[in-house]
Protein backbone atom coordinates (compact mmCIF):
# COMPACT_ATOMS: atom_id res chain seq x y z
CA UNK A 1 0.00 0.00 0.00
CA UNK A 2 1.25 3.54 -0.67
CA UNK A 3 0.14 7.21 -0.83
CA UNK A 4 0.17 8.95 -4.15
CA UNK A 5 1.41 12.58 -4.04
CA UNK A 6 -1.69 14.94 -3.88
CA UNK A 7 -3.82 12.06 -2.53
CA UNK A 8 -2.25 11.62 0.83
CA UNK A 9 -5.61 10.84 2.35
CA UNK A 10 -6.08 7.73 0.30
CA UNK A 11 -4.07 4.59 0.44
CA UNK A 12 -3.44 3.23 -2.96
CA UNK A 13 -2.82 -0.46 -3.48
CA UNK A 14 -0.50 -2.06 -6.04
CA UNK A 15 -0.88 -5.66 -6.82
CA UNK A 16 2.25 -7.20 -8.37
CA UNK A 17 2.99 -10.69 -9.49
CA UNK A 18 6.50 -12.13 -10.25
CA UNK A 19 7.22 -15.03 -12.53
CA UNK A 20 10.58 -16.86 -12.69
CA UNK A 21 11.47 -16.94 -16.39
CA UNK A 22 14.93 -18.47 -15.98
CA UNK A 23 13.86 -21.72 -17.60
CA UNK A 24 12.23 -19.98 -20.51
CA UNK A 25 15.38 -17.93 -21.01
CA UNK A 26 17.50 -21.06 -20.83
CA UNK A 27 15.21 -22.76 -23.35
CA UNK A 28 15.48 -19.73 -25.62
CA UNK A 29 19.29 -19.86 -25.28
CA UNK A 30 19.30 -23.53 -26.09
CA UNK A 31 17.04 -22.96 -29.10
CA UNK A 32 19.34 -20.22 -30.31
CA UNK A 33 22.37 -22.43 -29.86
CA UNK A 34 20.58 -25.27 -31.63
CA UNK A 35 19.57 -22.99 -34.50
CA UNK A 36 23.20 -21.81 -34.79
CA UNK A 37 24.37 -25.41 -34.83
CA UNK A 38 21.73 -26.30 -37.41
CA UNK A 39 22.76 -23.44 -39.65
CA UNK A 40 26.40 -24.54 -39.33
CA UNK A 41 25.38 -28.10 -40.22
CA UNK A 42 23.33 -26.94 -43.21
CA UNK A 43 26.25 -24.80 -44.40
CA UNK A 44 28.68 -27.72 -43.98
CA UNK A 45 26.31 -30.12 -45.78
CA UNK A 46 25.80 -27.60 -48.59
CA UNK A 47 29.60 -27.33 -48.98
CA UNK A 48 29.85 -31.14 -49.01
CA UNK A 49 27.06 -31.44 -51.60
CA UNK A 50 28.81 -28.84 -53.67
CA UNK A 51 31.99 -30.87 -53.63
CA UNK A 52 30.13 -34.09 -54.32
CA UNK A 53 28.38 -32.58 -57.28
CA UNK A 54 31.77 -31.35 -58.59
CA UNK A 55 33.24 -34.84 -58.04
CA UNK A 56 30.23 -36.31 -59.78
CA UNK A 57 30.69 -34.01 -62.76
CA UNK A 58 34.38 -34.96 -62.91
CA UNK A 59 33.45 -38.67 -62.66
CA UNK A 60 30.89 -38.27 -65.44
CA UNK A 61 33.56 -36.61 -67.58
CA UNK A 62 36.02 -39.38 -66.78
CA UNK A 63 33.47 -42.05 -67.67
CA UNK A 64 32.63 -40.30 -70.89
CA UNK A 65 36.33 -40.31 -71.79
CA UNK A 66 36.66 -44.02 -70.88
CA UNK A 67 33.59 -44.79 -72.95
CA UNK A 68 35.09 -42.94 -75.87
CA UNK A 69 38.37 -44.84 -75.48
CA UNK A 70 36.46 -48.13 -75.24
CA UNK A 71 34.62 -47.25 -78.43
CA UNK A 72 37.95 -46.57 -80.15
CA UNK A 73 39.42 -49.87 -78.85
CA UNK A 74 36.32 -51.71 -80.03
CA UNK A 75 36.67 -50.15 -83.49
CA UNK A 76 40.38 -51.07 -83.62
CA UNK A 77 39.61 -54.59 -82.44
CA UNK A 78 36.82 -54.93 -85.00
CA UNK A 79 39.15 -53.74 -87.72
CA UNK A 80 41.91 -56.16 -86.63
CA UNK A 81 39.44 -59.03 -86.38
CA UNK A 82 38.18 -58.36 -89.90
CA UNK A 83 41.78 -58.23 -91.14
CA UNK A 84 42.60 -61.48 -89.33
CA UNK A 85 39.48 -63.19 -90.66
CA UNK A 86 40.49 -62.11 -94.14
CA UNK A 87 43.99 -63.50 -93.65
CA UNK A 88 42.61 -66.79 -92.25
CA UNK A 89 40.27 -67.07 -95.22
CA UNK A 90 43.17 -66.45 -97.59
CA UNK A 91 45.28 -69.04 -95.75
CA UNK A 92 42.50 -71.63 -95.87
CA UNK A 93 41.98 -70.94 -99.58
CA UNK A 94 45.72 -71.21 -100.17
CA UNK A 95 46.00 -74.49 -98.19
CA UNK A 96 42.99 -75.86 -100.05
CA UNK A 97 44.53 -74.96 -103.42
CA UNK A 98 47.91 -76.37 -102.33
CA UNK A 99 46.33 -79.61 -101.15
CA UNK A 100 44.47 -79.88 -104.45
CA UNK A 101 47.67 -79.21 -106.44
CA UNK A 102 49.61 -81.82 -104.46
CA UNK A 103 46.90 -84.46 -104.49
CA UNK A 104 45.97 -84.27 -108.17
CA UNK A 105 49.19 -85.87 -109.49
CA UNK A 106 49.32 -88.27 -106.50
CA UNK A 107 46.03 -90.03 -107.24
CA UNK A 108 47.07 -91.50 -110.64
CA UNK A 109 50.57 -92.18 -109.28
CA UNK A 110 49.19 -94.28 -106.40
CA UNK A 111 46.69 -96.19 -108.53
CA UNK A 112 49.34 -96.88 -111.24
CA UNK A 113 51.75 -98.17 -108.60
CA UNK A 114 49.01 -100.40 -107.13
CA UNK A 115 48.38 -101.90 -110.59
CA UNK A 116 52.09 -102.25 -111.27
CA UNK A 117 52.75 -103.86 -107.87
CA UNK A 118 49.98 -106.41 -108.33
CA UNK A 119 50.80 -107.23 -111.97
CA UNK A 120 54.60 -107.09 -112.09
CA UNK A 121 56.15 -110.52 -112.53
CA UNK A 122 59.68 -109.28 -112.01
CA UNK A 123 60.38 -109.20 -108.24
CA UNK A 124 62.68 -106.17 -108.47
CA UNK A 125 60.04 -104.17 -110.38
CA UNK A 126 57.36 -105.37 -107.97
CA UNK A 127 59.48 -104.32 -104.99
CA UNK A 128 60.19 -100.92 -106.56
CA UNK A 129 56.49 -100.39 -107.31
CA UNK A 130 55.59 -101.28 -103.71
CA UNK A 131 58.20 -98.82 -102.40
CA UNK A 132 56.88 -96.01 -104.61
CA UNK A 133 53.32 -96.94 -103.57
CA UNK A 134 54.22 -96.76 -99.85
CA UNK A 135 55.93 -93.40 -100.40
CA UNK A 136 52.96 -92.06 -102.37
CA UNK A 137 50.53 -93.17 -99.66
CA UNK A 138 52.71 -91.60 -96.94
CA UNK A 139 52.78 -88.28 -98.85
CA UNK A 140 49.02 -88.51 -99.30
CA UNK A 141 48.55 -89.06 -95.56
CA UNK A 142 50.89 -86.16 -94.73
CA UNK A 143 48.86 -83.85 -97.01
CA UNK A 144 45.63 -84.93 -95.31
CA UNK A 145 47.21 -84.32 -91.88
CA UNK A 146 48.39 -80.88 -92.99
CA UNK A 147 44.88 -79.98 -94.13
CA UNK A 148 43.33 -81.34 -90.91
CA UNK A 149 45.77 -79.41 -88.71
CA UNK A 150 45.09 -76.21 -90.70
CA UNK A 151 41.34 -76.80 -90.30
CA UNK A 152 41.71 -77.69 -86.60
CA UNK A 153 43.67 -74.48 -85.87
CA UNK A 154 40.75 -72.37 -87.02
CA UNK A 155 38.04 -74.59 -85.55
CA UNK A 156 36.83 -75.96 -88.88
CA UNK A 157 37.52 -79.64 -88.24
CA UNK A 158 34.20 -81.43 -88.70
CA UNK A 159 33.35 -84.33 -86.40
CA UNK A 160 30.64 -86.96 -86.72
CA UNK A 161 29.88 -88.32 -83.28
CA UNK A 162 28.04 -91.58 -82.77
CA UNK A 163 27.65 -94.17 -80.06
CA UNK A 164 30.08 -97.08 -80.30
CA UNK A 165 32.33 -99.50 -78.46
CA UNK A 166 35.86 -98.15 -77.92
CA UNK A 167 37.19 -101.68 -77.40
CA UNK A 168 35.88 -102.70 -80.84
CA UNK A 169 37.30 -99.56 -82.49
CA UNK A 170 40.74 -100.15 -80.92
CA UNK A 171 40.81 -103.85 -81.74
CA UNK A 172 39.80 -103.31 -85.37
CA UNK A 173 42.54 -100.69 -85.73
CA UNK A 174 45.09 -102.98 -84.08
CA UNK A 175 44.19 -105.85 -86.40
CA UNK A 176 44.40 -103.53 -89.43
CA UNK A 177 47.93 -102.46 -88.38
CA UNK A 178 49.18 -105.89 -87.24
CA UNK A 179 50.72 -106.88 -90.59
CA UNK A 180 53.08 -103.86 -90.47
CA UNK A 181 54.70 -105.14 -87.25
CA UNK A 182 55.39 -108.50 -88.86
CA UNK A 183 57.51 -106.82 -91.55
CA UNK A 184 59.90 -105.65 -88.80
CA UNK A 185 59.61 -108.88 -86.82
CA UNK A 186 58.12 -106.93 -83.91
CA UNK A 187 55.82 -108.69 -81.47
CA UNK A 188 52.40 -107.06 -81.34
CA UNK A 189 49.75 -107.83 -78.73
CA UNK A 190 46.34 -106.41 -77.93
CA UNK A 191 45.19 -106.34 -74.30
CA UNK A 192 41.49 -105.57 -73.84
CA UNK A 193 40.11 -106.98 -70.57
CA UNK A 194 36.72 -105.18 -70.60
CA UNK A 195 33.69 -106.75 -72.37
CA UNK A 196 32.94 -103.33 -73.96
CA UNK A 197 33.49 -99.58 -73.42
CA UNK A 198 30.57 -97.44 -74.57
CA UNK A 199 31.61 -94.02 -75.88
CA UNK A 200 30.13 -91.26 -78.03
CA UNK A 201 32.89 -90.53 -80.55
CA UNK A 202 33.80 -89.95 -84.17
CA UNK A 203 35.18 -93.48 -84.63
CA UNK A 204 36.97 -92.63 -87.90
CA UNK A 205 38.91 -89.86 -86.18
CA UNK A 206 39.71 -92.00 -83.13
CA UNK A 207 40.95 -94.75 -85.45
CA UNK A 208 43.17 -92.10 -87.04
CA UNK A 209 44.67 -91.32 -83.60
CA UNK A 210 45.27 -95.01 -82.80
CA UNK A 211 46.84 -95.59 -86.24
CA UNK A 212 49.18 -92.65 -85.63
CA UNK A 213 50.28 -94.02 -82.23
CA UNK A 214 50.75 -97.55 -83.61
CA UNK A 215 52.57 -96.25 -86.69
CA UNK A 216 54.95 -94.26 -84.46
CA UNK A 217 55.56 -97.32 -82.27
CA UNK A 218 56.32 -99.29 -85.44
CA UNK A 219 58.65 -96.57 -86.82
CA UNK A 220 60.54 -95.77 -83.63
CA UNK A 221 60.97 -99.35 -82.36
CA UNK A 222 63.83 -101.36 -83.86
CA UNK A 223 63.39 -104.73 -85.55
CA UNK A 224 62.46 -107.49 -83.14
CA UNK A 225 60.99 -105.01 -80.65
CA UNK A 226 57.74 -105.26 -78.71
CA UNK A 227 54.53 -103.23 -79.08
CA UNK A 228 51.36 -103.56 -76.99
CA UNK A 229 47.98 -101.96 -77.66
CA UNK A 230 45.93 -101.69 -74.49
CA UNK A 231 42.32 -100.60 -74.08
CA UNK A 232 40.67 -100.45 -70.68
CA UNK A 233 38.35 -98.49 -68.39
CA UNK A 234 39.60 -96.05 -65.74
CA UNK A 235 36.89 -94.42 -63.60
CA UNK A 236 34.51 -92.75 -66.08
CA UNK A 237 36.98 -92.82 -68.99
CA UNK A 238 37.97 -95.27 -71.67
CA UNK A 239 41.77 -95.43 -72.08
CA UNK A 240 43.81 -96.50 -75.12
CA UNK A 241 47.55 -96.98 -74.70
CA UNK A 242 50.34 -97.96 -77.07
CA UNK A 243 53.47 -99.17 -75.32
CA UNK A 244 56.75 -99.97 -77.07
CA UNK A 245 60.30 -100.79 -76.07
CA UNK A 246 61.80 -98.61 -78.78
CA UNK A 247 63.89 -95.43 -78.82
CA UNK A 248 61.96 -93.59 -76.11
CA UNK A 249 61.38 -89.84 -75.96
CA UNK A 250 63.56 -87.38 -74.02
CA UNK A 251 61.98 -85.03 -71.45
CA UNK A 252 62.57 -81.93 -73.64
CA UNK A 253 60.92 -83.53 -76.66
CA UNK A 254 58.02 -84.87 -74.55
CA UNK A 255 57.05 -81.31 -73.61
CA UNK A 256 56.84 -80.22 -77.26
CA UNK A 257 55.35 -83.28 -78.96
CA UNK A 258 51.72 -82.18 -78.99
CA UNK A 259 52.50 -78.57 -79.82
CA UNK A 260 52.17 -77.33 -83.42
CA UNK A 261 55.48 -75.39 -83.17
CA UNK A 262 57.31 -78.66 -82.42
CA UNK A 263 58.56 -79.16 -85.98
CA UNK A 264 60.11 -75.71 -86.23
CA UNK A 265 61.23 -75.12 -82.62
CA UNK A 266 64.85 -75.00 -81.41
CA UNK A 267 64.74 -78.63 -80.24
CA UNK A 268 63.31 -79.88 -83.50
CA UNK A 269 66.59 -81.69 -84.24
CA UNK A 270 65.58 -84.13 -81.50
CA UNK A 271 62.36 -84.94 -83.37
CA UNK A 272 62.86 -87.39 -86.18
CA UNK A 273 59.81 -86.81 -88.35
CA UNK A 274 57.67 -83.84 -89.32
CA UNK A 275 55.72 -83.89 -86.07
CA UNK A 276 52.22 -83.38 -87.43
CA UNK A 277 50.65 -86.69 -86.38
CA UNK A 278 50.70 -86.07 -82.63
CA UNK A 279 49.59 -82.44 -83.02
CA UNK A 280 46.57 -83.65 -84.99
CA UNK A 281 45.98 -86.51 -82.52
CA UNK A 282 45.85 -84.01 -79.64
CA UNK A 283 43.42 -81.80 -81.57
CA UNK A 284 41.14 -84.79 -82.22
CA UNK A 285 41.28 -86.07 -78.63
CA UNK A 286 40.63 -82.51 -77.33
CA UNK A 287 37.55 -82.26 -79.56
CA UNK A 288 36.26 -85.39 -77.80
CA UNK A 289 36.83 -83.81 -74.37
CA UNK A 290 39.66 -86.26 -73.70
CA UNK A 291 43.35 -86.10 -72.78
CA UNK A 292 46.49 -87.38 -74.50
CA UNK A 293 49.88 -88.05 -72.91
CA UNK A 294 53.27 -89.68 -73.23
CA UNK A 295 55.29 -91.52 -70.61
CA UNK A 296 58.85 -92.39 -71.36
CA UNK A 297 61.61 -93.15 -68.93
CA UNK A 298 64.77 -94.52 -70.42
CA UNK A 299 63.96 -97.23 -72.91
CA UNK A 300 60.64 -97.35 -74.70
CA UNK A 301 57.60 -95.17 -74.39
CA UNK A 302 53.87 -95.30 -73.75
CA UNK A 303 51.54 -92.97 -75.61
CA UNK A 304 47.95 -92.94 -74.41
CA UNK A 305 44.70 -91.05 -74.49
CA UNK A 306 41.46 -91.14 -72.56
CA UNK A 307 37.90 -90.42 -73.68
CA UNK A 308 34.90 -89.81 -71.43
CA UNK A 309 32.47 -92.71 -71.24
CA UNK A 310 29.28 -91.04 -72.40
CA UNK A 311 25.90 -92.22 -73.61
CA UNK A 312 24.38 -90.61 -76.74
CA UNK A 313 22.33 -87.46 -76.04
P1 LIG B 1 56.04 -87.92 -87.13
O1 LIG B 1 56.00 -89.32 -86.67
O2 LIG B 1 55.58 -87.72 -88.50
O3 LIG B 1 57.34 -87.23 -86.86
P2 LIG B 1 54.43 -87.36 -84.86
O4 LIG B 1 53.79 -86.12 -84.43
O5 LIG B 1 53.60 -88.58 -84.90
O6 LIG B 1 55.01 -87.08 -86.28
O7 LIG B 1 55.67 -87.61 -83.90
C1 LIG B 1 56.52 -86.55 -83.55
C2 LIG B 1 57.84 -87.04 -83.03
O8 LIG B 1 57.68 -87.70 -81.79
C3 LIG B 1 58.52 -88.06 -83.90
O9 LIG B 1 59.24 -87.44 -84.94
C4 LIG B 1 59.43 -88.78 -82.92
O10 LIG B 1 60.63 -88.05 -82.73
C5 LIG B 1 58.65 -88.73 -81.63
N1 LIG B 1 57.91 -89.99 -81.38
C6 LIG B 1 56.60 -90.22 -81.58
N2 LIG B 1 56.25 -91.47 -81.21
C7 LIG B 1 57.37 -92.06 -80.75
C8 LIG B 1 57.67 -93.35 -80.20
N3 LIG B 1 56.73 -94.30 -80.06
N4 LIG B 1 58.94 -93.58 -79.83
C9 LIG B 1 59.90 -92.64 -79.96
N5 LIG B 1 59.70 -91.39 -80.47
C10 LIG B 1 58.44 -91.10 -80.86
XYZ file of C-alpha atoms and ligand atoms in Angstrom:
340
model
C 0.000 0.000 0.000
C 1.253 3.542 -0.666
C 0.141 7.208 -0.829
C 0.172 8.946 -4.146
C 1.405 12.583 -4.037
C -1.687 14.939 -3.878
C -3.824 12.062 -2.526
C -2.249 11.615 0.827
C -5.605 10.837 2.353
C -6.081 7.727 0.302
C -4.070 4.594 0.440
C -3.437 3.234 -2.964
C -2.819 -0.461 -3.482
C -0.502 -2.059 -6.044
C -0.882 -5.664 -6.820
C 2.249 -7.199 -8.374
C 2.994 -10.685 -9.492
C 6.497 -12.125 -10.248
C 7.221 -15.025 -12.534
C 10.578 -16.860 -12.687
C 11.470 -16.939 -16.392
C 14.933 -18.470 -15.979
C 13.861 -21.718 -17.597
C 12.225 -19.977 -20.513
C 15.384 -17.932 -21.007
C 17.504 -21.062 -20.834
C 15.208 -22.763 -23.354
C 15.483 -19.732 -25.620
C 19.294 -19.862 -25.279
C 19.298 -23.535 -26.090
C 17.039 -22.961 -29.104
C 19.344 -20.216 -30.312
C 22.368 -22.432 -29.862
C 20.578 -25.267 -31.626
C 19.565 -22.988 -34.497
C 23.204 -21.814 -34.794
C 24.367 -25.413 -34.831
C 21.728 -26.301 -37.415
C 22.762 -23.445 -39.650
C 26.397 -24.544 -39.335
C 25.376 -28.102 -40.219
C 23.329 -26.938 -43.207
C 26.251 -24.801 -44.400
C 28.676 -27.720 -43.985
C 26.308 -30.122 -45.782
C 25.798 -27.598 -48.592
C 29.596 -27.327 -48.979
C 29.848 -31.136 -49.013
C 27.060 -31.438 -51.598
C 28.809 -28.842 -53.666
C 31.990 -30.868 -53.626
C 30.127 -34.087 -54.318
C 28.385 -32.584 -57.280
C 31.775 -31.352 -58.587
C 33.241 -34.841 -58.041
C 30.233 -36.305 -59.781
C 30.695 -34.015 -62.762
C 34.384 -34.955 -62.909
C 33.447 -38.672 -62.656
C 30.886 -38.274 -65.443
C 33.565 -36.606 -67.577
C 36.025 -39.384 -66.782
C 33.467 -42.052 -67.671
C 32.634 -40.295 -70.894
C 36.335 -40.311 -71.787
C 36.665 -44.019 -70.885
C 33.594 -44.795 -72.954
C 35.090 -42.937 -75.875
C 38.369 -44.841 -75.476
C 36.459 -48.133 -75.238
C 34.624 -47.255 -78.430
C 37.945 -46.568 -80.151
C 39.419 -49.874 -78.849
C 36.321 -51.708 -80.034
C 36.666 -50.155 -83.487
C 40.380 -51.071 -83.623
C 39.610 -54.594 -82.435
C 36.816 -54.933 -85.002
C 39.148 -53.744 -87.720
C 41.910 -56.160 -86.627
C 39.437 -59.029 -86.379
C 38.179 -58.357 -89.896
C 41.779 -58.225 -91.136
C 42.600 -61.485 -89.325
C 39.484 -63.192 -90.658
C 40.492 -62.111 -94.144
C 43.987 -63.502 -93.651
C 42.610 -66.791 -92.254
C 40.268 -67.067 -95.220
C 43.173 -66.448 -97.588
C 45.280 -69.038 -95.755
C 42.497 -71.626 -95.872
C 41.981 -70.937 -99.581
C 45.717 -71.208 -100.173
C 45.999 -74.489 -98.195
C 42.990 -75.862 -100.055
C 44.534 -74.959 -103.420
C 47.910 -76.366 -102.328
C 46.329 -79.607 -101.150
C 44.475 -79.879 -104.453
C 47.666 -79.210 -106.439
C 49.608 -81.820 -104.463
C 46.901 -84.458 -104.491
C 45.967 -84.272 -108.168
C 49.185 -85.872 -109.489
C 49.321 -88.270 -106.504
C 46.026 -90.028 -107.240
C 47.067 -91.503 -110.635
C 50.571 -92.182 -109.278
C 49.192 -94.283 -106.399
C 46.690 -96.189 -108.530
C 49.343 -96.883 -111.237
C 51.752 -98.171 -108.599
C 49.011 -100.401 -107.131
C 48.375 -101.897 -110.590
C 52.092 -102.247 -111.267
C 52.749 -103.858 -107.867
C 49.978 -106.414 -108.330
C 50.802 -107.227 -111.972
C 54.597 -107.089 -112.094
C 56.145 -110.523 -112.529
C 59.685 -109.281 -112.014
C 60.377 -109.199 -108.235
C 62.685 -106.170 -108.471
C 60.045 -104.170 -110.381
C 57.360 -105.372 -107.966
C 59.478 -104.318 -104.989
C 60.194 -100.923 -106.558
C 56.488 -100.392 -107.312
C 55.591 -101.279 -103.714
C 58.203 -98.819 -102.396
C 56.882 -96.015 -104.612
C 53.325 -96.937 -103.569
C 54.222 -96.762 -99.849
C 55.932 -93.403 -100.399
C 52.963 -92.060 -102.370
C 50.534 -93.168 -99.662
C 52.707 -91.601 -96.943
C 52.784 -88.276 -98.850
C 49.015 -88.512 -99.305
C 48.550 -89.063 -95.560
C 50.885 -86.156 -94.728
C 48.864 -83.847 -97.010
C 45.625 -84.934 -95.306
C 47.205 -84.323 -91.877
C 48.387 -80.879 -92.987
C 44.882 -79.976 -94.129
C 43.335 -81.341 -90.913
C 45.775 -79.411 -88.706
C 45.088 -76.214 -90.701
C 41.338 -76.804 -90.296
C 41.711 -77.687 -86.596
C 43.672 -74.485 -85.873
C 40.753 -72.368 -87.016
C 38.038 -74.588 -85.545
C 36.835 -75.957 -88.877
C 37.519 -79.635 -88.240
C 34.200 -81.428 -88.700
C 33.348 -84.325 -86.404
C 30.636 -86.965 -86.719
C 29.876 -88.321 -83.277
C 28.037 -91.579 -82.767
C 27.650 -94.168 -80.056
C 30.082 -97.080 -80.301
C 32.331 -99.502 -78.456
C 35.860 -98.148 -77.920
C 37.190 -101.676 -77.401
C 35.878 -102.703 -80.838
C 37.302 -99.558 -82.494
C 40.744 -100.151 -80.919
C 40.812 -103.853 -81.740
C 39.798 -103.311 -85.368
C 42.537 -100.690 -85.731
C 45.089 -102.981 -84.075
C 44.192 -105.847 -86.400
C 44.403 -103.525 -89.427
C 47.929 -102.462 -88.381
C 49.179 -105.889 -87.241
C 50.722 -106.876 -90.585
C 53.084 -103.864 -90.470
C 54.703 -105.143 -87.255
C 55.386 -108.504 -88.857
C 57.510 -106.824 -91.551
C 59.904 -105.652 -88.798
C 59.608 -108.881 -86.824
C 58.121 -106.933 -83.911
C 55.821 -108.693 -81.474
C 52.397 -107.061 -81.341
C 49.750 -107.828 -78.726
C 46.342 -106.405 -77.932
C 45.189 -106.345 -74.298
C 41.491 -105.572 -73.842
C 40.113 -106.982 -70.575
C 36.715 -105.177 -70.604
C 33.695 -106.746 -72.374
C 32.942 -103.327 -73.960
C 33.488 -99.579 -73.424
C 30.567 -97.439 -74.568
C 31.608 -94.016 -75.877
C 30.134 -91.264 -78.027
C 32.886 -90.528 -80.551
C 33.804 -89.953 -84.170
C 35.179 -93.480 -84.628
C 36.973 -92.631 -87.901
C 38.907 -89.857 -86.178
C 39.711 -92.001 -83.128
C 40.952 -94.748 -85.454
C 43.171 -92.104 -87.042
C 44.668 -91.315 -83.599
C 45.273 -95.007 -82.799
C 46.836 -95.588 -86.237
C 49.177 -92.655 -85.635
C 50.277 -94.016 -82.233
C 50.745 -97.551 -83.606
C 52.566 -96.253 -86.685
C 54.950 -94.262 -84.462
C 55.562 -97.320 -82.268
C 56.321 -99.288 -85.439
C 58.650 -96.573 -86.818
C 60.545 -95.768 -83.632
C 60.970 -99.351 -82.357
C 63.827 -101.358 -83.862
C 63.389 -104.729 -85.551
C 62.455 -107.485 -83.139
C 60.988 -105.009 -80.652
C 57.738 -105.257 -78.712
C 54.529 -103.233 -79.084
C 51.359 -103.558 -76.987
C 47.979 -101.955 -77.662
C 45.928 -101.695 -74.487
C 42.316 -100.603 -74.081
C 40.671 -100.453 -70.677
C 38.346 -98.490 -68.390
C 39.596 -96.051 -65.742
C 36.892 -94.423 -63.598
C 34.505 -92.750 -66.077
C 36.977 -92.823 -68.995
C 37.971 -95.268 -71.671
C 41.770 -95.429 -72.084
C 43.806 -96.497 -75.123
C 47.554 -96.983 -74.702
C 50.342 -97.963 -77.069
C 53.473 -99.173 -75.324
C 56.747 -99.967 -77.072
C 60.298 -100.787 -76.073
C 61.804 -98.605 -78.782
C 63.886 -95.435 -78.825
C 61.958 -93.590 -76.113
C 61.380 -89.837 -75.961
C 63.559 -87.381 -74.015
C 61.982 -85.028 -71.451
C 62.569 -81.928 -73.641
C 60.917 -83.528 -76.664
C 58.025 -84.869 -74.553
C 57.054 -81.311 -73.614
C 56.837 -80.223 -77.257
C 55.352 -83.279 -78.956
C 51.722 -82.180 -78.991
C 52.501 -78.567 -79.820
C 52.169 -77.327 -83.419
C 55.477 -75.387 -83.172
C 57.309 -78.660 -82.425
C 58.556 -79.161 -85.981
C 60.106 -75.709 -86.229
C 61.234 -75.121 -82.623
C 64.853 -74.996 -81.412
C 64.741 -78.628 -80.239
C 63.315 -79.876 -83.504
C 66.594 -81.686 -84.241
C 65.575 -84.127 -81.496
C 62.363 -84.935 -83.367
C 62.861 -87.393 -86.176
C 59.811 -86.811 -88.346
C 57.667 -83.835 -89.316
C 55.718 -83.890 -86.065
C 52.218 -83.381 -87.426
C 50.646 -86.686 -86.380
C 50.701 -86.065 -82.632
C 49.585 -82.440 -83.019
C 46.572 -83.647 -84.991
C 45.982 -86.505 -82.522
C 45.849 -84.009 -79.644
C 43.416 -81.804 -81.575
C 41.139 -84.792 -82.218
C 41.285 -86.072 -78.628
C 40.629 -82.513 -77.335
C 37.553 -82.261 -79.564
C 36.263 -85.386 -77.798
C 36.828 -83.806 -74.375
C 39.658 -86.257 -73.704
C 43.353 -86.103 -72.775
C 46.494 -87.383 -74.499
C 49.884 -88.048 -72.911
C 53.267 -89.684 -73.234
C 55.292 -91.524 -70.611
C 58.855 -92.385 -71.365
C 61.612 -93.148 -68.927
C 64.775 -94.519 -70.416
C 63.960 -97.229 -72.911
C 60.642 -97.352 -74.704
C 57.597 -95.168 -74.385
C 53.865 -95.303 -73.749
C 51.536 -92.971 -75.607
C 47.951 -92.938 -74.408
C 44.700 -91.055 -74.488
C 41.464 -91.142 -72.562
C 37.898 -90.422 -73.676
C 34.903 -89.810 -71.428
C 32.473 -92.707 -71.237
C 29.275 -91.039 -72.404
C 25.904 -92.220 -73.607
C 24.379 -90.612 -76.739
C 22.334 -87.459 -76.036
P 56.037 -87.918 -87.125
O 55.998 -89.316 -86.666
O 55.576 -87.717 -88.497
O 57.336 -87.229 -86.863
P 54.432 -87.364 -84.864
O 53.787 -86.119 -84.426
O 53.599 -88.582 -84.896
O 55.012 -87.082 -86.282
O 55.670 -87.608 -83.897
C 56.517 -86.545 -83.548
C 57.838 -87.044 -83.031
O 57.679 -87.705 -81.788
C 58.522 -88.063 -83.902
O 59.238 -87.444 -84.937
C 59.426 -88.783 -82.921
O 60.627 -88.047 -82.727
C 58.650 -88.729 -81.634
N 57.914 -89.993 -81.377
C 56.598 -90.219 -81.584
N 56.254 -91.473 -81.209
C 57.368 -92.057 -80.750
C 57.667 -93.348 -80.201
N 56.733 -94.304 -80.056
N 58.945 -93.577 -79.831
C 59.901 -92.638 -79.964
N 59.696 -91.392 -80.466
C 58.443 -91.103 -80.858
